[in-house]
Amino acid sequence: MPSPADGYALITGASSGIGAEIAREYARRGVPLILTARREDRLQALADELRAQVPVEIIRADLAEPDAPAQLCNAISERGLAVRILVNNAGYGVIGRYTSQPWDAHAAFLQVMIHAVSELTWRLLPSLRAFPNGRILNVASFAGLAPGSNGQTLYAAAKAYLIKFSESLAQENADRGLKVCALCPGFTYSEFHDVTGTREMMSHLPRSLWLQADHVARAGVDAVEGNRVVVVPGWRYKLLHGVARHLSDHARLGLMRRNSSKIRRA
């Protein structure tokens, strides 16, 4: 059994999907875990599964609450735990055009996707830097590399923020041995589209565009360990990203405008 003195991996949004698979990936690699999410029953089930491999702590937190990042860090400190790896994974989407949702829905989204990520990272940086092999893995999205689409207005913008945030953190902390990576998957089998109510719409997309959550998790962990600052899992998405970079902004926006209705509910 690995020693908790080697530091824990804190994974937000660990109750399902990519977050749960990242937890499983780190457990396979012998890294002790702190799992956090809103659904404590899901966290407990995952902890029970992984405790045969590594020490696991669970702390329920709803990152949509402004005080949650500070309370989470206080709970970690009170338990005498040290975080070596931070995985900012918690996230979701708000469907529809910008004014079709109340501002409170957008404010909660921004709290989870931007404010909580930024504050958790700021609060935990001293702990991460204290280890010679500290890591930050920010789960962004291919959407952050593509043009913004019609519907889910803030989603691509928030994911683009994560990518730029990761790039800056990687540069600022390179001399500390702290490695930072933005993981940018495309469509991935998870509960994400059930939560946003777009499962039926998304089911019409070609199966070749869908990624498996465990493959995405492994790609992200491998990338941050390999000191890659931005990683796009899946050869199809790598190809799409490569081709898109050679198109004009006008052409890329035109393609997104013509195809938004296939992937977004306006």
mmCIF file of C-alpha atoms in Angstrom:
data_model
loop_
_atom_site.group_PDB
_atom_site.id
_atom_site.type_symbol
_atom_site.label_atom_id
_atom_site.label_comp_id
_atom_site.label_asym_id
_atom_site.label_seq_id
_atom_site.Cartn_x
_atom_site.Cartn_y
_atom_site.Cartn_z
ATOM 1 C CA MET A 1 0.000 0.000 0.000
ATOM 2 C CA PRO A 2 1.453 3.391 -0.976
ATOM 3 C CA SER A 3 2.245 5.853 1.779
ATOM 4 C CA PRO A 4 0.014 8.948 2.174
ATOM 5 C CA ALA A 5 3.250 10.800 2.970
ATOM 6 C CA ASP A 6 3.897 10.718 -0.781
ATOM 7 C CA GLY A 7 0.926 13.034 -1.240
ATOM 8 C CA TYR A 8 -2.647 12.657 -2.447
ATOM 9 C CA ALA A 9 -4.373 13.312 -5.739
ATOM 10 C CA LEU A 10 -7.408 15.560 -5.202
ATOM 11 C CA ILE A 11 -9.995 14.929 -7.929
ATOM 12 C CA THR A 12 -13.058 17.159 -8.229
ATOM 13 C CA GLY A 13 -16.213 15.854 -9.866
ATOM 14 C CA ALA A 14 -14.999 12.334 -9.087
ATOM 15 C CA SER A 15 -18.406 10.692 -8.726
ATOM 16 C CA SER A 16 -18.762 9.651 -12.392
ATOM 17 C CA GLY A 17 -17.459 9.929 -15.942
ATOM 18 C CA ILE A 18 -13.946 11.148 -16.663
ATOM 19 C CA GLY A 19 -13.379 12.105 -13.018
ATOM 20 C CA ALA A 20 -14.099 8.591 -11.770
ATOM 21 C CA GLU A 21 -11.864 7.122 -14.473
ATOM 22 C CA ILE A 22 -9.015 9.469 -13.546
ATOM 23 C CA ALA A 23 -9.411 8.249 -9.962
ATOM 24 C CA ARG A 24 -9.169 4.647 -11.146
ATOM 25 C CA GLU A 25 -6.125 5.486 -13.272
ATOM 26 C CA TYR A 26 -4.274 7.085 -10.368
ATOM 27 C CA ALA A 27 -5.244 4.189 -8.092
ATOM 28 C CA ARG A 28 -3.682 1.793 -10.607
ATOM 29 C CA ARG A 29 -0.530 3.887 -10.373
ATOM 30 C CA GLY A 30 -0.534 3.711 -6.581
ATOM 31 C CA VAL A 31 -1.475 7.316 -5.817
ATOM 32 C CA PRO A 32 -3.593 7.933 -2.661
ATOM 33 C CA LEU A 33 -6.838 9.750 -3.431
ATOM 34 C CA ILE A 34 -9.069 12.516 -2.130
ATOM 35 C CA LEU A 35 -12.360 12.323 -4.005
ATOM 36 C CA THR A 36 -14.855 15.178 -3.974
ATOM 37 C CA ALA A 37 -18.227 15.784 -5.632
ATOM 38 C CA ARG A 38 -21.817 16.595 -4.690
ATOM 39 C CA ARG A 39 -23.053 12.979 -4.602
ATOM 40 C CA GLU A 40 -21.596 11.406 -1.497
ATOM 41 C CA ASP A 41 -23.152 7.987 -2.164
ATOM 42 C CA ARG A 42 -21.350 7.788 -5.515
ATOM 43 C CA LEU A 43 -18.088 8.872 -3.902
ATOM 44 C CA GLN A 44 -18.473 6.225 -1.194
ATOM 45 C CA ALA A 45 -19.059 3.482 -3.762
ATOM 46 C CA LEU A 46 -15.974 4.513 -5.735
ATOM 47 C CA ALA A 47 -13.903 4.758 -2.550
ATOM 48 C CA ASP A 48 -14.984 1.255 -1.521
ATOM 49 C CA GLU A 49 -13.887 -0.006 -4.938
ATOM 50 C CA LEU A 50 -10.450 1.616 -4.835
ATOM 51 C CA ARG A 51 -9.420 1.225 -1.185
ATOM 52 C CA ALA A 52 -7.982 -2.205 -1.909
ATOM 53 C CA GLN A 53 -5.370 -0.402 -4.030
ATOM 54 C CA VAL A 54 -4.720 2.916 -2.281
ATOM 55 C CA PRO A 55 -5.819 5.022 0.717
ATOM 56 C CA VAL A 56 -8.940 6.968 -0.236
ATOM 57 C CA GLU A 57 -10.574 9.948 1.486
ATOM 58 C CA ILE A 58 -13.930 11.401 0.430
ATOM 59 C CA ILE A 59 -15.112 14.959 1.079
ATOM 60 C CA ARG A 60 -18.498 16.053 -0.185
ATOM 61 C CA ALA A 61 -18.468 19.521 -1.764
ATOM 62 C CA ASP A 62 -20.677 21.489 -4.108
ATOM 63 C CA LEU A 63 -18.330 23.781 -5.989
ATOM 64 C CA ALA A 64 -21.259 25.926 -7.137
ATOM 65 C CA GLU A 65 -21.244 27.348 -3.604
ATOM 66 C CA PRO A 66 -18.775 30.269 -3.363
ATOM 67 C CA ASP A 67 -17.380 29.096 -0.004
ATOM 68 C CA ALA A 68 -16.814 25.523 -1.181
ATOM 69 C CA PRO A 69 -13.157 25.805 -2.327
ATOM 70 C CA ALA A 70 -12.031 27.300 0.993
ATOM 71 C CA GLN A 71 -14.083 24.795 2.987
ATOM 72 C CA LEU A 72 -12.698 21.911 0.955
ATOM 73 C CA CYS A 73 -9.105 23.038 1.532
ATOM 74 C CA ASN A 74 -9.815 23.490 5.247
ATOM 75 C CA ALA A 75 -11.232 19.963 5.452
ATOM 76 C CA ILE A 76 -8.133 18.577 3.754
ATOM 77 C CA SER A 77 -5.876 20.458 6.171
ATOM 78 C CA GLU A 78 -7.888 19.330 9.201
ATOM 79 C CA ARG A 79 -7.408 15.702 8.169
ATOM 80 C CA GLY A 80 -3.670 16.255 7.926
ATOM 81 C CA LEU A 81 -3.553 15.440 4.217
ATOM 82 C CA ALA A 82 -1.096 16.876 1.690
ATOM 83 C CA VAL A 83 -2.137 17.328 -1.956
ATOM 84 C CA ARG A 84 0.536 16.517 -4.565
ATOM 85 C CA ILE A 85 -1.773 16.262 -7.575
ATOM 86 C CA LEU A 86 -4.763 18.489 -8.312
ATOM 87 C CA VAL A 87 -7.282 17.352 -10.918
ATOM 88 C CA ASN A 88 -9.813 20.086 -11.745
ATOM 89 C CA ASN A 89 -12.449 17.961 -13.408
ATOM 90 C CA ALA A 90 -15.843 19.088 -12.075
ATOM 91 C CA GLY A 91 -18.005 20.592 -14.757
ATOM 92 C CA TYR A 92 -21.233 20.571 -16.753
ATOM 93 C CA GLY A 93 -23.024 22.542 -19.443
ATOM 94 C CA VAL A 94 -25.920 25.028 -19.505
ATOM 95 C CA ILE A 95 -27.990 24.435 -22.621
ATOM 96 C CA GLY A 96 -29.663 27.011 -24.819
ATOM 97 C CA ARG A 97 -28.904 30.504 -26.047
ATOM 98 C CA TYR A 98 -27.464 32.962 -23.571
ATOM 99 C CA THR A 99 -30.664 34.734 -22.510
ATOM 100 C CA SER A 100 -32.792 31.570 -22.501
ATOM 101 C CA GLN A 101 -31.470 30.752 -19.014
ATOM 102 C CA PRO A 102 -31.695 32.871 -15.844
ATOM 103 C CA TRP A 103 -28.517 34.627 -14.736
ATOM 104 C CA ASP A 104 -28.360 32.457 -11.615
ATOM 105 C CA ALA A 105 -27.792 29.408 -13.829
ATOM 106 C CA HIS A 106 -24.886 31.128 -15.581
ATOM 107 C CA ALA A 107 -23.445 32.402 -12.291
ATOM 108 C CA ALA A 108 -23.419 28.886 -10.818
ATOM 109 C CA PHE A 109 -21.783 27.586 -13.999
ATOM 110 C CA LEU A 110 -19.035 30.213 -13.862
ATOM 111 C CA GLN A 111 -18.494 29.489 -10.172
ATOM 112 C CA VAL A 112 -17.861 25.796 -10.873
ATOM 113 C CA MET A 113 -15.988 26.101 -14.144
ATOM 114 C CA ILE A 114 -13.802 29.162 -13.535
ATOM 115 C CA HIS A 115 -13.920 30.575 -10.011
ATOM 116 C CA ALA A 116 -13.656 27.269 -8.127
ATOM 117 C CA VAL A 117 -10.871 26.008 -10.389
ATOM 118 C CA SER A 118 -8.911 29.225 -9.992
ATOM 119 C CA GLU A 119 -9.374 29.413 -6.220
ATOM 120 C CA LEU A 120 -8.608 25.746 -5.546
ATOM 121 C CA THR A 121 -5.451 26.036 -7.617
ATOM 122 C CA TRP A 122 -4.381 29.219 -5.817
ATOM 123 C CA ARG A 123 -5.005 27.718 -2.389
ATOM 124 C CA LEU A 124 -3.255 24.426 -3.137
ATOM 125 C CA LEU A 125 -0.226 25.714 -5.045
ATOM 126 C CA PRO A 126 1.979 25.865 -1.898
ATOM 127 C CA SER A 127 1.234 22.193 -1.220
ATOM 128 C CA LEU A 128 1.788 21.194 -4.851
ATOM 129 C CA ARG A 129 5.084 23.078 -5.000
ATOM 130 C CA ALA A 130 6.281 21.421 -1.787
ATOM 131 C CA PHE A 131 6.600 18.137 -3.663
ATOM 132 C CA PRO A 132 9.331 17.615 -6.269
ATOM 133 C CA ASN A 133 6.739 15.976 -8.526
ATOM 134 C CA GLY A 134 3.611 18.097 -8.119
ATOM 135 C CA ARG A 135 1.001 17.958 -10.864
ATOM 136 C CA ILE A 136 -2.080 19.879 -12.036
ATOM 137 C CA LEU A 137 -4.427 18.268 -14.556
ATOM 138 C CA ASN A 138 -7.200 20.568 -15.790
ATOM 139 C CA VAL A 139 -9.967 18.771 -17.662
ATOM 140 C CA ALA A 140 -10.785 21.209 -20.453
ATOM 141 C CA SER A 141 -12.394 20.200 -23.752
ATOM 142 C CA PHE A 142 -11.885 20.146 -27.500
ATOM 143 C CA ALA A 143 -14.587 22.823 -27.408
ATOM 144 C CA GLY A 144 -11.989 25.179 -25.932
ATOM 145 C CA LEU A 145 -9.905 24.803 -29.088
ATOM 146 C CA ALA A 146 -12.819 25.080 -31.536
ATOM 147 C CA PRO A 147 -14.915 28.138 -32.429
ATOM 148 C CA GLY A 148 -17.759 28.970 -30.070
ATOM 149 C CA SER A 149 -21.078 27.438 -31.073
ATOM 150 C CA ASN A 150 -24.744 28.399 -31.051
ATOM 151 C CA GLY A 151 -26.000 27.224 -27.642
ATOM 152 C CA GLN A 152 -24.090 26.504 -24.405
ATOM 153 C CA THR A 153 -22.694 30.001 -24.857
ATOM 154 C CA LEU A 154 -20.263 29.976 -21.933
ATOM 155 C CA TYR A 155 -19.041 26.389 -22.264
ATOM 156 C CA ALA A 156 -16.352 26.799 -24.927
ATOM 157 C CA ALA A 157 -15.282 30.098 -23.351
ATOM 158 C CA ALA A 158 -14.812 28.447 -19.950
ATOM 159 C CA LYS A 159 -12.843 25.582 -21.459
ATOM 160 C CA ALA A 160 -10.648 28.009 -23.422
ATOM 161 C CA TYR A 161 -9.947 29.747 -20.111
ATOM 162 C CA LEU A 162 -8.780 26.438 -18.631
ATOM 163 C CA ILE A 163 -6.393 25.907 -21.517
ATOM 164 C CA LYS A 164 -4.804 29.363 -21.237
ATOM 165 C CA PHE A 165 -4.768 29.096 -17.442
ATOM 166 C CA SER A 166 -2.882 25.801 -17.752
ATOM 167 C CA GLU A 167 -0.362 27.258 -20.185
ATOM 168 C CA SER A 168 0.434 30.154 -17.868
ATOM 169 C CA LEU A 169 0.655 27.947 -14.769
ATOM 170 C CA ALA A 170 2.999 25.582 -16.602
ATOM 171 C CA GLN A 171 5.364 28.438 -17.429
ATOM 172 C CA GLU A 172 5.216 30.030 -13.979
ATOM 173 C CA ASN A 173 5.951 26.773 -12.161
ATOM 174 C CA ALA A 174 8.369 25.003 -14.490
ATOM 175 C CA ASP A 175 11.318 25.845 -12.241
ATOM 176 C CA ARG A 176 9.516 24.218 -9.284
ATOM 177 C CA GLY A 177 9.152 20.862 -11.026
ATOM 178 C CA LEU A 178 5.365 21.338 -11.099
ATOM 179 C CA LYS A 179 3.850 20.002 -14.316
ATOM 180 C CA VAL A 180 0.537 21.335 -15.634
ATOM 181 C CA CYS A 181 -1.644 19.934 -18.403
ATOM 182 C CA ALA A 182 -4.965 20.836 -20.020
ATOM 183 C CA LEU A 183 -6.806 17.709 -21.169
ATOM 184 C CA CYS A 184 -9.002 18.485 -24.207
ATOM 185 C CA PRO A 185 -11.242 15.537 -25.085
ATOM 186 C CA GLY A 186 -14.009 15.574 -27.649
ATOM 187 C CA PHE A 187 -17.322 13.789 -27.170
ATOM 188 C CA THR A 188 -16.873 11.226 -24.414
ATOM 189 C CA TYR A 189 -19.223 8.538 -23.127
ATOM 190 C CA SER A 190 -20.293 9.763 -19.669
ATOM 191 C CA GLU A 191 -23.319 11.240 -17.866
ATOM 192 C CA PHE A 192 -22.542 14.731 -19.204
ATOM 193 C CA HIS A 193 -25.215 14.714 -21.910
ATOM 194 C CA ASP A 194 -27.781 13.122 -19.599
ATOM 195 C CA VAL A 195 -27.313 16.045 -17.202
ATOM 196 C CA THR A 196 -27.719 18.616 -19.987
ATOM 197 C CA GLY A 197 -30.688 16.773 -21.493
ATOM 198 C CA THR A 198 -29.040 16.354 -24.887
ATOM 199 C CA ARG A 199 -28.521 12.571 -24.868
ATOM 200 C CA GLU A 200 -31.056 11.900 -27.631
ATOM 201 C CA MET A 201 -29.570 14.600 -29.851
ATOM 202 C CA MET A 202 -26.007 13.429 -29.269
ATOM 203 C CA SER A 203 -26.897 9.806 -29.998
ATOM 204 C CA HIS A 204 -27.214 10.698 -33.692
ATOM 205 C CA LEU A 205 -23.540 11.624 -33.985
ATOM 206 C CA PRO A 206 -21.240 9.042 -35.625
ATOM 207 C CA ARG A 207 -19.878 6.502 -33.147
ATOM 208 C CA SER A 208 -16.381 7.208 -34.489
ATOM 209 C CA LEU A 209 -16.477 10.637 -32.792
ATOM 210 C CA TRP A 210 -17.041 9.195 -29.313
ATOM 211 C CA LEU A 211 -14.219 8.527 -26.878
ATOM 212 C CA GLN A 212 -14.172 6.128 -23.931
ATOM 213 C CA ALA A 213 -13.799 7.836 -20.548
ATOM 214 C CA ASP A 214 -11.067 5.443 -19.375
ATOM 215 C CA HIS A 215 -9.011 6.142 -22.516
ATOM 216 C CA VAL A 216 -9.395 9.881 -21.969
ATOM 217 C CA ALA A 217 -8.331 9.535 -18.335
ATOM 218 C CA ARG A 218 -5.230 7.564 -19.237
ATOM 219 C CA ALA A 219 -4.298 10.058 -21.948
ATOM 220 C CA GLY A 220 -4.554 12.916 -19.455
ATOM 221 C CA VAL A 221 -2.479 11.269 -16.743
ATOM 222 C CA ASP A 222 0.146 10.155 -19.275
ATOM 223 C CA ALA A 223 0.282 13.680 -20.706
ATOM 224 C CA VAL A 224 0.822 15.499 -17.413
ATOM 225 C CA GLU A 225 3.466 12.967 -16.416
ATOM 226 C CA GLY A 226 5.100 13.497 -19.807
ATOM 227 C CA ASN A 227 5.116 17.286 -19.291
ATOM 228 C CA ARG A 228 2.702 17.980 -22.158
ATOM 229 C CA VAL A 229 0.847 21.210 -21.526
ATOM 230 C CA VAL A 230 -2.111 20.609 -23.871
ATOM 231 C CA VAL A 231 -3.267 17.161 -24.990
ATOM 232 C CA VAL A 232 -6.050 16.176 -27.401
ATOM 233 C CA PRO A 233 -6.990 12.480 -27.028
ATOM 234 C CA GLY A 234 -7.995 10.457 -30.076
ATOM 235 C CA TRP A 235 -6.475 10.573 -33.533
ATOM 236 C CA ARG A 236 -9.662 11.935 -35.141
ATOM 237 C CA TYR A 237 -9.675 14.948 -32.838
ATOM 238 C CA LYS A 238 -5.942 15.462 -33.337
ATOM 239 C CA LEU A 239 -6.610 15.487 -37.086
ATOM 240 C CA LEU A 240 -9.549 17.901 -36.758
ATOM 241 C CA HIS A 241 -7.461 20.230 -34.618
ATOM 242 C CA GLY A 242 -4.569 20.118 -37.074
ATOM 243 C CA VAL A 243 -6.776 20.849 -40.071
ATOM 244 C CA ALA A 244 -8.711 23.613 -38.292
ATOM 245 C CA ARG A 245 -5.517 25.490 -37.468
ATOM 246 C CA HIS A 246 -4.916 25.992 -41.192
ATOM 247 C CA LEU A 247 -8.363 27.462 -41.854
ATOM 248 C CA SER A 248 -9.230 31.132 -41.594
ATOM 249 C CA ASP A 249 -11.335 32.342 -38.677
ATOM 250 C CA HIS A 250 -14.132 33.068 -41.154
ATOM 251 C CA ALA A 251 -14.059 29.498 -42.475
ATOM 252 C CA ARG A 252 -13.916 27.920 -39.011
ATOM 253 C CA LEU A 253 -16.817 30.034 -37.732
ATOM 254 C CA GLY A 254 -18.819 29.188 -40.846
ATOM 255 C CA LEU A 255 -18.322 25.467 -40.321
ATOM 256 C CA MET A 256 -19.376 25.732 -36.689
ATOM 257 C CA ARG A 257 -22.417 27.837 -37.596
ATOM 258 C CA ARG A 258 -23.592 25.237 -40.120
ATOM 259 C CA ASN A 259 -23.077 22.321 -37.742
ATOM 260 C CA SER A 260 -24.064 23.760 -34.346
ATOM 261 C CA SER A 261 -27.583 22.375 -34.558
ATOM 262 C CA LYS A 262 -26.160 18.840 -34.623
ATOM 263 C CA ILE A 263 -24.346 19.219 -31.300
ATOM 264 C CA ARG A 264 -26.072 22.037 -29.410
ATOM 265 C CA ARG A 265 -29.660 22.785 -28.464
ATOM 266 C CA ALA A 266 -30.179 26.479 -29.174
#
